[in-house]
């Protein structure tokens, strides 16, 4: 039985050689390693390989290391039998994590890279997508999939075979610092967009995660907060986003989160990991911990955690020697360790990691920048456009004001922050270290100048009110760029920092043709909203964000984004006016009394009129939505509709289907989004769509029986261009129905 050390030693040797290792003759290879027979299923191949493994080898798979610099601080005695120097020599510098391979069996090392927006590595300049929230605003999973395909390829070409992508936590708290990494407030939209990203990443034969399981809704006190919410409410909101996304993308791994769920840490929560994820949903992949989210050996292992990530982020190497001792003393059955290894191997077979050895290679950054730009151009949301101030028609003088718009666009901070090609355009801002503010070197001003050569441009830093007012007054059009930097481990205010609001107000006072471009992590408050002519929500627009902004402002691109998150008129409209708790203090609880009524559902429930509603977004053309028909056949509900481009320029429109339930259905809120489709239409063209409605979106969850329940009655189907812009309704009579998630999979 090889010691851990010997395995690691040969790991390093094997890794050094493997790029040159001759491919053994297929027949011989399969004879000696029957699990490498690609004609067998992933399940069959996993079982064959599992049988050939020793306990020590299985234990190798379930314990992950952080990258070298963190590991170097660890006294190698902490992980007996492991030569940390070997590991450090093998880990890709700056990566998120690493699990050794097992050369004897042909199991490659798992090299892990963050995250949902691109390869994050301080040593590697890579292509950043727009934020995941921005891409969610495209309401087109194909956009997310194309982005995932691109960043997954960059991960693969950088030597990584596990990408820690797929952030899907609902924007339950508009002030959550990580909303930019996630896909909005609605379970269906969030799931579809995260699933697109995951499919794209995994199309490169690498594993993607989906994260952070579950209800990691704020960053403040993320390691100590307990999210208090009924399981049924979670099943119909945050958990539903995971359930639908997992079904639509089959992520190799689920990352359990830092927080507690009803007082039990997520990574040792048997109910959510064993009963729901692996039981009700039949999930076959593995649960990896977040970095520093493990708190035990026996409890975590028996509650369904399959891999401890990123040691030494945790206080102890729970899944190293202590796990072996737990197996030997019987407190963790050997069958559990077998299952842990089984799940990891299944993912490695099923996602192609075993058959497609990763080898670093060239990256076509020019092509990848176009993917990022295309995503941004399909995602940015035109919130307001009065008197046709947009698109710009080559005004004589344009003043650009604020947010380094002469050189860059903003990105979000933390583990999803991608080191830009060409480096940080505005270095030295933010708290520093891993939380340095990153500005992508894509200049809106330069992009505008290229497109309007006869226009005179000025730039004002946007820090001094008088100066900004003067700049605005001297121009035909003033474009003020405001920004809100948000980041992992911090929560944000919806009020813009500094004197940005005063700058906008001063510009608007000095020039009636004032346009505002918002670079934010999510929703922000806009006290100046009535005073400006146009507002473009650019979120964090990615590596070519400046180009995308310019092409929309000049009309080269007709904006087609729709809000994936409600913009409140004031924090008084929110469930919680501010984020609860403190990061450094005793354990605390946040009671999510809104249950499943997240975002627009809360606003509907309480009759709040938001500043800009979920699903809102304008175009440079106009659309007529109609032809609404709702029908049910063999328990399958289908909704058909048509959209006509009634304007004079091509554009994309998103038909949004909402359902209002009868009181007797006892939904969490009056309405839910149940379907959507984005149609690309030429002037005068009519497009039609038929969306099938997942029955869970019409049901409530009965925790007592573990079933979804559709109440009999008459439901109202709504066709909207936004949740606040309903264009047609239809009645739909539904018979009562009870079913489980498992029954839907049959
Ligand atoms: C972080 C994040 C997680 C990330 C991991 C590795 O703390 O919560 O999203 O993938 O650690 O960097």
GROMACS .gro file of C-alpha atoms and ligand atoms in nm, residues 96 114-115 120 164 178 181 211-212 216 219 222 255 258 290-291 313 415 434 488, ligand 1:
model
   32
   96UNK     CA    1  -0.722   2.840  -0.560
  114UNK     CA    2  -1.169   3.051  -0.948
  115UNK     CA    3  -1.433   3.151  -1.069
  120UNK     CA    4  -0.861   3.432  -1.126
  164UNK     CA    5  -1.493   2.712  -0.909
  178UNK     CA    6  -2.118   3.921  -0.396
  181UNK     CA    7  -2.096   3.700  -0.893
  211UNK     CA    8  -2.204   2.755  -0.537
  212UNK     CA    9  -2.250   2.846  -0.253
  216UNK     CA   10  -2.506   3.245   0.168
  219UNK     CA   11  -2.085   3.856   0.336
  222UNK     CA   12  -2.047   3.478   0.657
  255UNK     CA   13  -1.962   2.390  -0.308
  258UNK     CA   14  -1.960   2.915   0.504
  290UNK     CA   15  -1.571   2.642   0.058
  291UNK     CA   16  -1.223   2.745   0.165
  313UNK     CA   17  -0.785   2.771   0.529
  415UNK     CA   18  -1.211   3.545  -0.553
  434UNK     CA   19  -0.677   4.011  -0.260
  488UNK     CA   20  -1.640   3.924  -0.153
  747LIG     C1   21  -1.368   3.181  -0.143
  747LIG     C2   22  -1.506   3.182  -0.199
  747LIG     C3   23  -1.530   3.078  -0.303
  747LIG     C4   24  -1.401   3.052  -0.377
  747LIG     C5   25  -1.304   2.990  -0.280
  747LIG     C6   26  -1.166   2.965  -0.343
  747LIG     O1   27  -1.362   3.220  -0.011
  747LIG     O2   28  -1.615   3.185  -0.108
  747LIG     O3   29  -1.633   3.125  -0.389
  747LIG     O4   30  -1.425   2.964  -0.486
  747LIG     O5   31  -1.288   3.067  -0.163
  747LIG     O6   32  -1.104   3.085  -0.369
   0.00000   0.00000   0.00000
